[in-house]
Structures are given as structure tokens and as C-alpha cells.
Short mmCIF file of C-alpha atoms in Angstrom, two decimals:
data_model
loop_
_atom_site.label_atom_id
_atom_site.label_comp_id
_atom_site.label_asym_id
_atom_site.label_seq_id
_atom_site.Cartn_x
_atom_site.Cartn_y
_atom_site.Cartn_z
CA MET A 1 8.59 65.06 44.20
CA LEU A 2 9.26 63.27 40.91
CA TYR A 3 6.85 60.56 42.09
CA MET A 4 4.18 63.21 42.64
CA VAL A 5 4.73 64.87 39.26
CA ASN A 6 4.52 61.53 37.48
CA LYS A 7 1.42 60.46 39.39
CA ALA A 8 -0.29 63.77 38.65
CA LYS A 9 0.43 63.23 34.95
CA SER A 10 -1.05 59.71 34.98
CA VAL A 11 -4.10 60.96 36.88
CA ASN A 12 -4.63 63.85 34.47
CA LYS A 13 -4.44 61.48 31.51
CA ALA A 14 -6.94 59.07 33.08
CA LEU A 15 -9.33 61.90 33.94
CA ASP A 16 -9.07 63.30 30.42
CA GLU A 17 -10.03 59.90 29.00
CA ALA A 18 -12.83 59.40 31.54
CA VAL A 19 -14.91 62.30 30.20
CA PRO A 20 -14.74 62.34 26.40
CA LEU A 21 -16.16 65.43 24.73
CA CYS A 22 -19.04 63.89 22.83
CA GLU A 23 -22.81 63.54 22.72
CA PRO A 24 -25.00 62.97 24.63
CA ALA A 25 -24.92 65.91 27.03
CA LEU A 26 -22.03 67.71 25.37
CA LYS A 27 -22.60 70.83 27.48
CA ILE A 28 -22.49 68.87 30.75
CA ARG A 29 -19.35 67.07 29.62
CA GLU A 30 -17.70 70.39 28.78
CA SER A 31 -18.60 71.66 32.21
CA MET A 32 -17.35 68.46 33.89
CA ARG A 33 -14.05 68.76 32.07
CA TYR A 34 -13.76 72.46 32.89
CA THR A 35 -13.57 71.79 36.62
CA LEU A 36 -12.11 68.28 36.55
CA LEU A 37 -9.18 69.19 34.30
CA SER A 38 -8.53 72.67 35.71
CA GLY A 39 -5.15 71.72 37.11
CA GLY A 40 -5.76 71.01 40.77
CA LYS A 41 -2.91 69.71 42.90
CA ARG A 42 -4.19 66.12 42.57
CA VAL A 43 -3.31 65.54 46.22
CA ARG A 44 -6.34 63.31 46.72
CA PRO A 45 -5.87 60.88 43.82
CA MET A 46 -2.15 60.75 44.52
CA LEU A 47 -2.85 59.80 48.12
CA CYS A 48 -5.19 57.08 46.88
CA LEU A 49 -2.61 55.64 44.47
CA ALA A 50 0.22 55.80 47.02
CA ALA A 51 -1.94 54.05 49.65
CA CYS A 52 -2.72 51.27 47.17
CA GLU A 53 0.96 50.82 46.33
CA LEU A 54 1.96 50.94 49.99
CA VAL A 55 -0.11 47.83 50.75
CA GLY A 56 1.26 46.01 47.71
CA GLY A 57 -1.26 46.91 44.99
CA GLN A 58 -0.60 48.22 41.48
CA GLU A 59 -1.11 51.84 40.41
CA SER A 60 -3.42 50.65 37.63
CA THR A 61 -5.71 48.86 40.10
CA ALA A 62 -6.34 52.05 42.06
CA MET A 63 -6.51 54.42 39.07
CA PRO A 64 -10.32 54.22 38.64
CA THR A 65 -10.70 54.88 42.37
CA ALA A 66 -8.19 57.74 42.18
CA CYS A 67 -10.22 59.27 39.33
CA ALA A 68 -13.42 58.79 41.33
CA VAL A 69 -11.80 60.59 44.25
CA GLU A 70 -11.02 63.59 42.08
CA MET A 71 -14.51 63.54 40.51
CA LEU A 72 -16.18 63.65 43.93
CA HIS A 73 -13.81 66.44 44.93
CA ALA A 74 -14.59 68.42 41.76
CA SER A 75 -18.30 67.92 42.42
CA SER A 76 -17.95 69.37 45.92
CA LEU A 77 -15.90 72.33 44.64
CA ILE A 78 -18.61 73.19 42.10
CA GLN A 79 -21.25 73.08 44.82
CA ASP A 80 -19.19 75.04 47.35
CA ASP A 81 -18.74 77.89 44.87
CA LEU A 82 -22.46 78.25 44.08
CA PRO A 83 -24.11 81.59 44.92
CA CYS A 84 -26.26 79.90 47.59
CA MET A 85 -23.13 78.42 49.21
CA ASP A 86 -19.83 80.36 49.32
CA ASP A 87 -20.75 82.47 46.25
CA ASP A 88 -17.25 82.45 44.83
CA ASN A 89 -16.10 83.76 41.45
CA LEU A 90 -12.59 82.39 41.35
CA ARG A 91 -11.21 78.86 41.68
CA ARG A 92 -7.73 77.70 40.71
CA GLY A 93 -7.18 81.06 39.06
CA LYS A 94 -10.17 80.70 36.73
CA PRO A 95 -13.83 81.75 36.89
CA THR A 96 -15.87 79.23 38.91
CA ASN A 97 -18.00 76.67 37.09
CA HIS A 98 -21.35 78.47 37.44
CA LYS A 99 -19.79 81.72 36.21
CA VAL A 100 -18.99 79.97 32.95
CA TYR A 101 -21.86 77.49 32.52
CA GLY A 102 -24.64 78.89 34.69
CA GLU A 103 -25.98 77.56 37.96
CA ASP A 104 -28.39 75.05 36.43
CA ILE A 105 -25.63 73.33 34.46
CA SER A 106 -23.36 73.44 37.52
CA VAL A 107 -25.90 71.57 39.65
CA LEU A 108 -26.34 68.91 36.96
CA THR A 109 -22.57 68.70 36.51
CA ALA A 110 -22.04 68.03 40.20
CA ASP A 111 -24.53 65.13 39.99
CA ALA A 112 -22.99 63.75 36.82
CA LEU A 113 -19.56 63.76 38.49
CA ILE A 114 -20.90 61.79 41.48
CA ALA A 115 -22.53 59.26 39.17
CA LEU A 116 -19.40 58.89 37.07
CA ALA A 117 -17.31 58.43 40.21
CA VAL A 118 -19.48 55.53 41.36
CA LYS A 119 -19.42 54.04 37.86
CA LYS A 120 -15.63 54.29 37.68
CA MET A 121 -15.18 52.60 41.03
CA ALA A 122 -17.63 49.83 40.21
CA ALA A 123 -15.59 49.13 37.07
CA SER A 124 -12.62 48.20 39.30
CA THR A 125 -14.00 44.65 39.48
CA SER A 126 -12.76 44.19 35.90
CA LEU A 127 -9.24 44.85 37.24
CA GLY A 128 -9.54 41.97 39.66
CA VAL A 129 -10.67 43.84 42.76
CA PRO A 130 -13.18 41.62 44.61
CA PRO A 131 -16.72 43.13 44.53
CA GLU A 132 -16.92 43.25 48.35
CA ARG A 133 -13.80 45.43 48.42
CA VAL A 134 -15.19 47.69 45.70
CA LEU A 135 -18.40 48.11 47.72
CA GLN A 136 -16.41 48.88 50.84
CA ALA A 137 -14.36 51.50 48.96
CA ILE A 138 -17.51 53.11 47.51
CA LEU A 139 -18.93 53.35 51.02
CA GLU A 140 -15.77 55.05 52.30
CA MET A 141 -15.83 57.51 49.44
CA THR A 142 -19.50 58.46 49.76
CA LYS A 143 -19.13 59.06 53.51
CA ALA A 144 -17.71 62.49 52.75
CA LEU A 145 -20.96 63.31 50.94
CA ALA A 146 -23.10 62.18 53.86
CA THR A 147 -24.44 63.75 57.01
CA GLU A 148 -21.30 62.92 58.95
CA GLY A 149 -19.10 64.37 56.24
CA LEU A 150 -21.01 67.62 56.23
CA VAL A 151 -20.50 68.17 59.90
CA ALA A 152 -16.90 67.09 60.08
CA GLY A 153 -16.53 69.15 56.89
CA GLN A 154 -14.63 71.84 58.78
CA ALA A 155 -11.38 69.92 58.32
CA ALA A 156 -10.56 68.62 54.86
CA ASP A 157 -11.21 64.91 55.20
CA LEU A 158 -8.66 62.89 53.28
CA ALA A 159 -9.29 59.62 55.11
CA GLY A 160 -11.69 58.26 52.49
CA GLU A 161 -9.12 58.78 49.74
CA ALA A 162 -6.33 56.88 51.50
CA VAL A 163 -8.60 54.18 52.85
CA ALA A 164 -10.27 53.54 49.49
CA GLY A 165 -6.84 53.16 47.85
CA ALA A 166 -5.71 50.71 50.52
CA ILE A 167 -8.95 48.72 50.22
CA VAL A 168 -8.74 48.22 46.46
CA GLY A 169 -5.00 47.54 46.83
CA GLY A 170 -5.80 44.56 49.05
CA GLY A 171 -4.60 46.01 52.38
CA SER A 172 -5.20 44.26 55.70
CA ASP A 173 -7.55 45.79 58.29
CA GLU A 174 -4.58 47.02 60.32
CA GLU A 175 -2.91 48.60 57.30
CA ILE A 176 -6.18 50.29 56.32
CA GLU A 177 -6.64 51.71 59.81
CA ARG A 178 -3.08 53.03 60.00
CA LEU A 179 -3.55 54.76 56.66
CA ARG A 180 -6.80 56.23 57.98
CA MET A 181 -4.95 57.75 60.95
CA TYR A 182 -2.17 59.06 58.71
CA ALA A 183 -4.74 60.61 56.34
CA ARG A 184 -6.64 62.25 59.20
CA CYS A 185 -3.40 63.94 60.29
CA ILE A 186 -2.55 65.26 56.85
CA GLY A 187 -6.20 66.26 56.26
CA LEU A 188 -6.17 68.35 59.40
CA MET A 189 -2.72 69.66 58.44
CA PHE A 190 -4.10 70.64 55.03
CA GLN A 191 -6.86 72.62 56.72
CA VAL A 192 -4.52 74.39 59.14
CA VAL A 193 -2.20 75.38 56.27
CA ASP A 194 -5.22 76.47 54.19
CA ASP A 195 -6.38 78.74 56.99
CA VAL A 196 -2.89 80.21 57.33
CA LEU A 197 -2.58 80.83 53.58
CA ASP A 198 -6.01 82.49 53.55
CA VAL A 199 -4.73 85.25 55.86
CA THR A 200 -1.12 85.50 54.64
CA LYS A 201 -1.40 85.33 50.84
CA SER A 202 -3.09 87.38 48.10
CA SER A 203 -5.87 86.10 45.83
CA GLU A 204 -3.39 86.18 42.97
CA GLU A 205 -0.91 83.98 44.84
CA LEU A 206 -3.64 81.54 45.86
CA GLY A 207 -5.59 81.37 42.59
CA LYS A 208 -8.74 81.79 44.67
CA THR A 209 -10.28 84.57 46.74
CA ALA A 210 -8.03 85.28 49.75
CA GLY A 211 -9.23 86.60 53.11
CA LYS A 212 -12.58 84.83 52.66
CA ASP A 213 -12.52 83.24 56.13
CA LEU A 214 -12.08 86.61 57.79
CA VAL A 215 -14.97 88.11 55.84
CA ALA A 216 -17.17 85.09 56.62
CA GLY A 217 -16.24 85.36 60.32
CA LYS A 218 -15.19 81.70 60.25
CA LEU A 219 -13.37 80.31 63.27
CA THR A 220 -10.01 79.40 61.72
CA TYR A 221 -6.81 78.09 63.29
CA PRO A 222 -4.90 81.40 62.92
CA ARG A 223 -7.83 83.20 64.52
CA PHE A 224 -7.95 80.68 67.34
CA MET A 225 -4.23 80.31 68.05
CA GLY A 226 -2.42 82.86 65.87
CA VAL A 227 -0.41 82.32 62.66
CA GLU A 228 2.82 81.13 64.30
CA LYS A 229 1.17 78.60 66.62
CA SER A 230 -0.87 77.35 63.68
CA LYS A 231 2.32 76.70 61.71
CA GLU A 232 3.77 74.83 64.69
CA TYR A 233 0.61 72.78 64.98
CA ALA A 234 0.87 71.81 61.30
CA GLU A 235 4.47 70.67 61.89
CA LYS A 236 3.36 68.62 64.89
CA LEU A 237 0.68 66.94 62.78
CA ASN A 238 3.31 66.10 60.18
CA VAL A 239 5.35 64.28 62.85
CA GLU A 240 2.26 62.39 64.01
CA ALA A 241 1.33 61.47 60.42
CA ARG A 242 4.80 59.93 59.95
CA GLU A 243 4.45 57.89 63.13
CA HIS A 244 1.37 56.13 61.75
CA LEU A 245 3.44 54.95 58.79
CA GLN A 246 6.28 53.40 60.80
CA GLY A 247 7.05 49.81 59.93
CA PHE A 248 5.87 50.02 56.31
CA ASP A 249 8.35 49.33 53.49
CA SER A 250 10.64 52.41 53.45
CA GLN A 251 10.67 52.76 49.67
CA LYS A 252 6.90 52.49 49.25
CA VAL A 253 6.27 54.85 52.13
CA ALA A 254 8.44 57.63 50.68
CA PRO A 255 5.70 59.18 48.48
CA LEU A 256 3.35 59.48 51.46
CA LEU A 257 6.05 61.13 53.55
CA SER A 258 6.86 63.63 50.83
CA LEU A 259 3.14 64.26 50.28
CA ALA A 260 2.91 65.24 53.95
CA ASP A 261 5.94 67.51 53.58
CA TYR A 262 4.45 69.03 50.46
CA ILE A 263 1.18 69.81 52.23
CA VAL A 264 2.84 71.42 55.22
CA ASN A 265 5.13 73.54 53.02
CA ARG A 266 2.75 74.50 50.22
CA GLN A 267 2.46 78.19 49.35
CA ASN A 268 -0.86 78.18 47.48
CA MET B 1 -54.54 48.28 45.31
CA LEU B 2 -54.36 46.75 48.80
CA TYR B 3 -50.89 45.49 47.84
CA MET B 4 -49.86 49.04 46.95
CA VAL B 5 -51.26 50.56 50.14
CA ASN B 6 -49.47 47.95 52.26
CA LYS B 7 -46.19 48.37 50.40
CA ALA B 8 -46.38 52.16 50.73
CA LYS B 9 -46.84 51.73 54.49
CA SER B 10 -43.82 49.43 54.79
CA VAL B 11 -41.73 51.81 52.69
CA ASN B 12 -42.77 54.83 54.75
CA LYS B 13 -41.86 53.00 57.95
CA ALA B 14 -38.44 52.00 56.58
CA LEU B 15 -37.74 55.55 55.35
CA ASP B 16 -38.75 56.99 58.71
CA GLU B 17 -36.29 54.68 60.46
CA ALA B 18 -33.55 55.38 57.91
CA VAL B 19 -33.20 59.06 58.87
CA PRO B 20 -33.49 59.42 62.65
CA LEU B 21 -33.85 62.97 63.93
CA CYS B 22 -30.65 63.28 65.92
CA GLU B 23 -27.23 64.88 65.96
CA PRO B 24 -24.96 65.27 64.06
CA ALA B 25 -26.40 67.50 61.36
CA LEU B 26 -29.86 67.81 62.89
CA LYS B 27 -30.86 70.53 60.43
CA ILE B 28 -29.89 68.44 57.41
CA ARG B 29 -31.73 65.45 58.82
CA GLU B 30 -34.85 67.56 59.33
CA SER B 31 -34.59 68.74 55.75
CA MET B 32 -34.03 65.18 54.45
CA ARG B 33 -37.11 63.98 56.34
CA TYR B 34 -39.17 66.94 55.14
CA THR B 35 -38.89 65.88 51.50
CA LEU B 36 -38.42 62.14 52.00
CA LEU B 37 -41.49 61.70 54.21
CA SER B 38 -43.72 64.21 52.46
CA GLY B 39 -46.17 61.58 51.27
CA GLY B 40 -45.16 60.87 47.70
CA LYS B 41 -46.92 58.13 45.80
CA ARG B 42 -44.07 55.69 46.48
CA VAL B 43 -44.43 54.38 42.94
CA ARG B 44 -40.68 53.91 42.61
CA PRO B 45 -39.95 51.87 45.76
CA MET B 46 -43.10 49.85 45.17
CA LEU B 47 -41.92 49.00 41.69
CA CYS B 48 -38.57 47.93 43.13
CA LEU B 49 -40.17 45.67 45.77
CA ALA B 50 -42.62 44.13 43.29
CA ALA B 51 -39.81 43.43 40.81
CA CYS B 52 -37.83 41.68 43.54
CA GLU B 53 -40.82 39.54 44.53
CA LEU B 54 -41.64 38.78 40.90
CA VAL B 55 -38.29 37.05 40.42
CA GLY B 56 -38.66 35.11 43.68
CA GLY B 57 -36.99 37.43 46.21
CA GLN B 58 -38.31 38.60 49.57
CA GLU B 59 -39.70 42.08 50.24
CA SER B 60 -37.19 42.50 53.07
CA THR B 61 -34.24 41.84 50.74
CA ALA B 62 -35.21 44.70 48.43
CA MET B 63 -36.32 47.13 51.15
CA PRO B 64 -32.93 48.91 51.48
CA THR B 65 -32.83 49.27 47.70
CA ALA B 66 -36.43 50.51 47.66
CA CYS B 67 -35.51 53.13 50.26
CA ALA B 68 -32.44 54.10 48.24
CA VAL B 69 -34.65 54.53 45.18
CA GLU B 70 -36.87 56.97 47.06
CA MET B 71 -33.87 58.82 48.50
CA LEU B 72 -32.38 59.39 45.05
CA HIS B 73 -35.79 60.50 43.83
CA ALA B 74 -36.19 62.93 46.75
CA SER B 75 -32.71 64.28 46.02
CA SER B 76 -33.63 64.97 42.40
CA LEU B 77 -36.91 66.65 43.41
CA ILE B 78 -35.07 69.00 45.77
CA GLN B 79 -32.64 69.94 43.00
CA ASP B 80 -35.33 70.31 40.33
CA ASP B 81 -37.21 72.80 42.50
CA LEU B 82 -34.18 75.06 43.15
CA PRO B 83 -34.38 78.66 41.90
CA CYS B 84 -31.60 78.00 39.38
CA MET B 85 -33.53 74.99 38.00
CA ASP B 86 -37.38 75.00 37.79
CA ASP B 87 -37.69 77.60 40.57
CA ASP B 88 -40.76 76.01 42.09
CA ASN B 89 -42.51 76.92 45.35
CA LEU B 90 -44.88 74.00 45.70
CA ARG B 91 -44.31 70.24 45.80
CA ARG B 92 -46.77 67.61 46.99
CA GLY B 93 -48.98 70.40 48.28
CA LYS B 94 -46.27 71.84 50.54
CA PRO B 95 -43.59 74.55 50.15
CA THR B 96 -40.54 73.18 48.36
CA ASN B 97 -37.46 72.23 50.39
CA HIS B 98 -35.45 75.40 49.75
CA LYS B 99 -38.46 77.57 50.65
CA VAL B 100 -38.37 76.00 54.11
CA TYR B 101 -34.67 75.35 54.73
CA GLY B 102 -32.88 77.71 52.35
CA GLU B 103 -30.97 76.88 49.19
CA ASP B 104 -27.68 76.07 50.92
CA ILE B 105 -29.27 73.43 53.16
CA SER B 106 -31.21 72.06 50.16
CA VAL B 107 -28.02 71.51 48.16
CA LEU B 108 -26.38 69.71 51.12
CA THR B 109 -29.56 67.70 51.70
CA ALA B 110 -29.58 66.47 48.12
CA ASP B 111 -25.99 65.24 48.57
CA ALA B 112 -26.73 63.62 51.91
CA LEU B 113 -29.65 61.74 50.35
CA ILE B 114 -27.44 60.39 47.56
CA ALA B 115 -24.82 59.27 50.07
CA LEU B 116 -27.42 57.62 52.30
CA ALA B 117 -28.92 55.85 49.28
CA VAL B 118 -25.56 54.31 48.38
CA LYS B 119 -24.97 53.36 52.03
CA LYS B 120 -28.40 51.72 52.29
CA MET B 121 -27.84 49.67 49.15
CA ALA B 122 -24.38 48.59 50.21
CA ALA B 123 -25.90 47.31 53.45
CA SER B 124 -27.93 44.79 51.41
CA THR B 125 -25.00 42.40 51.58
CA SER B 126 -25.93 41.77 55.21
CA LEU B 127 -29.28 40.45 53.91
CA GLY B 128 -27.53 37.85 51.81
CA VAL B 129 -27.37 39.70 48.49
CA PRO B 130 -24.03 38.84 46.82
CA PRO B 131 -21.72 41.91 46.63
CA GLU B 132 -21.49 41.71 42.84
CA ARG B 133 -25.27 42.02 42.61
CA VAL B 134 -25.27 44.95 45.03
CA LEU B 135 -22.64 46.69 42.88
CA GLN B 136 -24.67 46.02 39.75
CA ALA B 137 -27.79 47.48 41.40
CA ILE B 138 -25.90 50.58 42.59
CA LEU B 139 -24.69 51.12 39.03
CA GLU B 140 -28.22 50.86 37.66
CA MET B 141 -29.49 53.32 40.24
CA THR B 142 -26.77 55.93 39.71
CA LYS B 143 -27.27 55.85 35.93
CA ALA B 144 -30.22 58.19 36.35
CA LEU B 145 -27.85 60.70 37.96
CA ALA B 146 -25.36 60.46 35.11
CA THR B 147 -24.89 62.17 31.79
CA GLU B 148 -27.10 59.68 30.01
CA GLY B 149 -29.83 60.11 32.59
CA LEU B 150 -29.80 63.87 32.23
CA VAL B 151 -30.42 63.72 28.55
CA ALA B 152 -32.99 60.94 28.55
CA GLY B 153 -34.42 62.85 31.52
CA GLN B 154 -37.34 64.05 29.42
CA ALA B 155 -39.23 60.86 30.19
CA ALA B 156 -39.40 59.70 33.81
CA ASP B 157 -37.00 56.79 33.85
CA LEU B 158 -38.25 53.99 36.07
CA ALA B 159 -36.04 51.29 34.58
CA GLY B 160 -33.37 51.60 37.26
CA GLU B 161 -35.93 51.05 40.01
CA ALA B 162 -37.35 47.85 38.55
CA VAL B 163 -34.01 46.49 37.43
CA ALA B 164 -32.34 47.14 40.80
CA GLY B 165 -35.16 45.28 42.55
CA ALA B 166 -34.86 42.33 40.19
CA ILE B 167 -31.08 42.26 40.60
CA VAL B 168 -31.11 42.12 44.41
CA GLY B 169 -34.01 39.64 44.20
CA GLY B 170 -31.78 37.23 42.29
CA GLY B 171 -33.44 37.53 38.87
CA SER B 172 -31.95 35.97 35.72
CA ASP B 173 -30.60 38.18 32.93
CA GLU B 174 -33.73 37.54 30.87
CA GLU B 175 -36.05 38.41 33.76
CA ILE B 176 -34.08 41.58 34.44
CA GLU B 177 -34.28 42.67 30.79
CA ARG B 178 -38.04 42.02 30.58
CA LEU B 179 -38.57 44.10 33.71
CA ARG B 180 -36.44 46.83 32.14
CA MET B 181 -38.72 46.91 29.07
CA TYR B 182 -41.84 46.92 31.25
CA ALA B 183 -40.45 49.76 33.38
CA ARG B 184 -39.51 51.81 30.30
CA CYS B 185 -43.14 51.56 29.13
CA ILE B 186 -44.63 52.63 32.43
CA GLY B 187 -41.99 55.36 32.81
CA LEU B 188 -42.96 56.82 29.46
CA MET B 189 -46.63 56.34 30.37
CA PHE B 190 -46.02 58.23 33.61
CA GLN B 191 -44.54 61.14 31.65
CA VAL B 192 -47.38 61.25 29.13
CA VAL B 193 -49.97 61.25 31.92
CA ASP B 194 -47.97 63.91 33.80
CA ASP B 195 -47.99 66.15 30.74
CA VAL B 196 -51.74 65.66 30.33
CA LEU B 197 -52.42 66.43 34.00
CA ASP B 198 -50.27 69.57 33.76
CA VAL B 199 -52.68 71.08 31.21
CA THR B 200 -55.98 69.64 32.48
CA LYS B 201 -55.73 70.03 36.27
CA SER B 202 -55.38 72.92 38.73
CA SER B 203 -52.40 73.44 41.05
CA GLU B 204 -54.69 72.57 43.96
CA GLU B 205 -55.69 69.25 42.41
CA LEU B 206 -52.05 68.38 41.57
CA GLY B 207 -50.41 69.55 44.78
CA LYS B 208 -47.80 71.25 42.58
CA THR B 209 -47.79 74.18 40.18
CA ALA B 210 -50.01 73.38 37.17
CA GLY B 211 -49.52 74.77 33.67
CA LYS B 212 -45.76 74.95 34.19
CA ASP B 213 -44.92 73.16 30.93
CA LEU B 214 -46.92 75.67 28.93
CA VAL B 215 -45.21 78.61 30.62
CA ALA B 216 -41.80 77.00 30.10
CA GLY B 217 -42.61 76.39 26.43
CA LYS B 218 -41.70 72.72 26.93
CA LEU B 219 -42.50 70.29 24.13
CA THR B 220 -45.02 68.02 25.85
CA TYR B 221 -47.11 65.13 24.53
CA PRO B 222 -50.41 67.10 24.59
CA ARG B 223 -48.71 69.92 22.73
CA PHE B 224 -47.27 67.52 20.20
CA MET B 225 -50.32 65.28 19.63
CA GLY B 226 -53.22 66.81 21.58
CA VAL B 227 -54.78 65.68 24.87
CA GLU B 228 -56.96 62.88 23.46
CA LYS B 229 -54.21 61.27 21.38
CA SER B 230 -51.89 61.52 24.39
CA LYS B 231 -54.39 59.58 26.50
CA GLU B 232 -54.65 56.92 23.77
CA TYR B 233 -50.87 56.70 23.62
CA ALA B 234 -50.73 56.12 27.39
CA GLU B 235 -53.26 53.28 27.03
CA LYS B 236 -51.20 51.75 24.24
CA LEU B 237 -48.09 51.86 26.43
CA ASN B 238 -50.04 50.10 29.18
CA VAL B 239 -50.83 47.24 26.79
CA GLU B 240 -47.18 47.02 25.75
CA ALA B 241 -46.01 47.06 29.38
CA ARG B 242 -48.27 44.08 30.12
CA GLU B 243 -46.88 42.16 27.16
CA HIS B 244 -43.38 42.31 28.62
CA LEU B 245 -44.67 40.58 31.75
CA GLN B 246 -46.30 37.63 30.01
CA GLY B 247 -45.21 34.22 31.27
CA PHE B 248 -44.39 35.37 34.82
CA ASP B 249 -46.29 33.84 37.74
CA SER B 250 -49.79 35.35 37.52
CA GLN B 251 -50.11 36.05 41.25
CA LYS B 252 -46.73 37.71 41.59
CA VAL B 253 -47.24 39.79 38.46
CA ALA B 254 -50.56 41.25 39.68
CA PRO B 255 -49.01 44.19 41.62
CA LEU B 256 -47.03 45.31 38.56
CA LEU B 257 -50.13 45.16 36.37
CA SER B 258 -52.16 47.20 38.84
CA LEU B 259 -49.27 49.64 39.21
CA ALA B 260 -49.44 50.22 35.45
CA ASP B 261 -53.22 50.71 35.66
CA TYR B 262 -52.75 53.07 38.56
CA ILE B 263 -50.27 55.19 36.63
CA VAL B 264 -52.42 55.45 33.53
CA ASN B 265 -55.53 56.36 35.56
CA ARG B 266 -54.03 58.68 38.16
CA GLN B 267 -55.63 62.10 38.63
CA ASN B 268 -52.78 63.92 40.39
#
């Protein structure tokens, strides 16, 4: 857990520096910072950094990619909360972006975050990442935005995050693919736990509107297999996730194992 | 003009093939095609192809980039027309995207177009474009999405389109910068002419809502300097645009000169 706390701190610092509050577009920058620095769990960037380190890369090499990961995530959160999408008022215990800045600014903010994410990743070449690897990582990251991502969007897809980290970290094809499998497991696990929390916790405990899935009539895991079976399924996914990481250096793999434990045990 | 008609045909064919109507996400693909293949002028992709050829590249090398250019443009049109932005019902003589598919699908479509644009460009490496040039071109293209682009957004920015074409075409730094200056001139020219058409033409003639700028109280060129002076300014920009192209091969430069003439003389 100390690893995670430290990583989250480094990520928050890098994100803070990535969007300085200055002209031009001060209002957009304010809005970007509002969502980007609103204290998310930083699971995605952490996963990216840990994947990079697992294959022998440095934290600093993957930091721009980790920031890009969080920017793309923030962009999707802003969009998801829009009145024409989920129409949500609360996110991470605070009013959603469009409630504060208005829908027009929110739409522009989401774009600006995507553009900044691509820019950040492209800048990785200055850290010694070969351009073909940077391109490959950008492709992985934008997949979640694409047609395929929208359909598979039911389960939180964390594969891009892990894979992009492993790519910029210099991982082999086999290492990258094993991390993809691991990340798919914890992504699915994240979704199962999210569905369970949605029906078992209050809005206050979650920091976002609880019971939404029920109201929306969404087919969730608890609805499909009940709360207890869902929890068992999440545990099973945790075991499978660990299996994909067998054979990696035991010290470097520790953060990814505890990240999986954290996801399966999280309470909000 | 024959050059332009032929290029538009090739671009339309490539765009048609880029978004096949199939699962997954059939609805999103329909919506992408609706805006992407709605018969725009194809000024942007044409500019990209002509810039590539001007510096000695092949049309085929820049075609994925030209398609990406049009995808990013289509994405921005969809967003601009949303109720929370310009709230427009008519685009290119047809109902706007959200009027046909709903706002939620429109927002997802805009994202999917951005993702596909990046994917298309990244695929240029298979056509022999060095990865560092592809990265550079992606950066140029996403600038328009970014904070800077939003602010400078008053004038249609065509620099990214021309520069990206020249980059993938293998242009030298000097050639790329001269094309940037040329494209800034015709971008500004495009905006001036657009403002003039907005006050002098009917919605029917334009294929989009006329008189919008006046209603929105926007500071336009005609409002600032009158219609006649605006037309003179556009002509002056045309002369300046041509100056930036002096010294290039006279045959290869012809399409860019006629593109500038086309923009300054267009009636819708």
C-alpha cells in the first residue's frame, strides 16, 4: 500500500504540473484541473507505472503515459456525466464538471484533455522511448475511445493502461500480452465490485450517486447472479489475475498484486 | 479544378472504406458515416494531399492522414452543432448529427472519430513513413483539439492539415514552415469569406443556418470592417498565401494555388 500511496503522490504532482493555470484558455484549464485533480484513486496511472517497472523500465519513463491515461479517463468521466449521457450531478463527492462550468465548457474540456494526453505521450520520445513504441502505446490508449471500446465499455477496460506502460517500459511481446490478460481480469473485477458497491452502499459512502444501475435498469452482476456470487466471482478473477503474473520478479510484481487486492476489497 | 474533383473522389472512397457498416457498434458507425460522408468540400484532406505531393511524396502516403484530417473535422462539426454549443439543426443541407441520432450517440461518435483518426495516422508507418514523422504529424493534428486550438479557434486553422501532409510526405523543415504560413493565410481567408457568406447568403444557398453570427452577436470581419473591405482583405490574404509558395515546382504548386482561389471565390 505504501507503494500505491507514493505513486499516487507522484502522479498527482505530475498532473498538477501538466495543466498550469494560465492563459490562453484559462477557463478550460480551470475546468481540466477541476476534474483531473479531484482526487481519484489513480488506479489507472498506477497500473501503467507498475507495468513499466515490472518489465524493467523506470517510473519516470512511464510518467507522461501515466498522466495521459488519467487525462483520457477524466475526459470520459466528464462526458459520461453530461445531461445527454448519464446526467449525473455528483462525482468523487463533488458537483460534476458541467454543473460547475456548464456543458459547453465541459465538451471543450473533454477534447482538450484528449489532445493533451496525446501530446504528453508523444513527448515520451524525449525520455528515450523509441518513436515506434510511443506510437504503439498511443494506439493502445486511444482504443478505449474507439468503436470497439464503446461496445466493450460495459466492463472497465484497464488493458490499455497496463499495456501502454509495458510498451514504453520496453517489455517483450510476451510480457505485454501477459500484462494485458492480467489487466483484463482486474478490469472485469473492478466492474463487478463497482456493481456490488452500487447496490450495497449509499451515495455518501461512494462519493457518487448510488443505486444508479437499478434506476437505469442496467444488467449488472449482482442483478444477474446476486451479491454473494458476484463477490465470489471477483475473488476468482483476482486468483486468475495473479496467475498471469507468475514468473515475473517477485519484488516488482508486488505492487500489481496489491493493486488487485485493493480493487477487490475497495469500499467506495 | 479537375485536380480538386479527382482528389475529392479519392478521399470520399477512402473515407467510405475506413468506416464499414458492420458490427460492433453499428449505430455509432452509421452516425460516423452520416457526418463523415455528407459531402463536405474536402478542402482539408485535399490540402493535406497537395502538401504531401508538393514536397515530393505520393498521394497514397498521405491518404490515411488526409482521412484522419476529415475525421477530426467531422468530429468537431458534430460537437459544434450540439445543443449545448451552437445548437444548430442544419449542416451541409441536412439535419445535424444529434437531430438524427440523438445527443448521446453524437458525443460517442465524436470520440470514435478522434480515435479512428489517430489509428489511421498511426497506420501510415506501414506505408513507409518513419514513426517519428507519424508522431510529429499526429501532434500537429491534435493541436487543433487542444487548449491553444480552442482559443485560436476564431479563425479556421488549416495549418495542421497542410503541415501533417508535408511531414508524412518527407518535407524539409523549411518546406514544412512555408506550407504552415501558406495554410495560415488560406485558413484566415476561409474565415473571412465564411463571415461574409453568413451575412450575404440565405440558409438555402449555404446549406446551413445563415445569419447565425449576427444573432450570436459574434465579432465578425464584415461587422468589424464592412463587407467590401472584408472581401478586399480576403484577396490580400490570397496574394500573401501565394508568396509563401514561391520557388516550389510550378506544376506541383498549381493545386494549392487553385485551392486558394477556390476558397476566396466560393459561394457557399
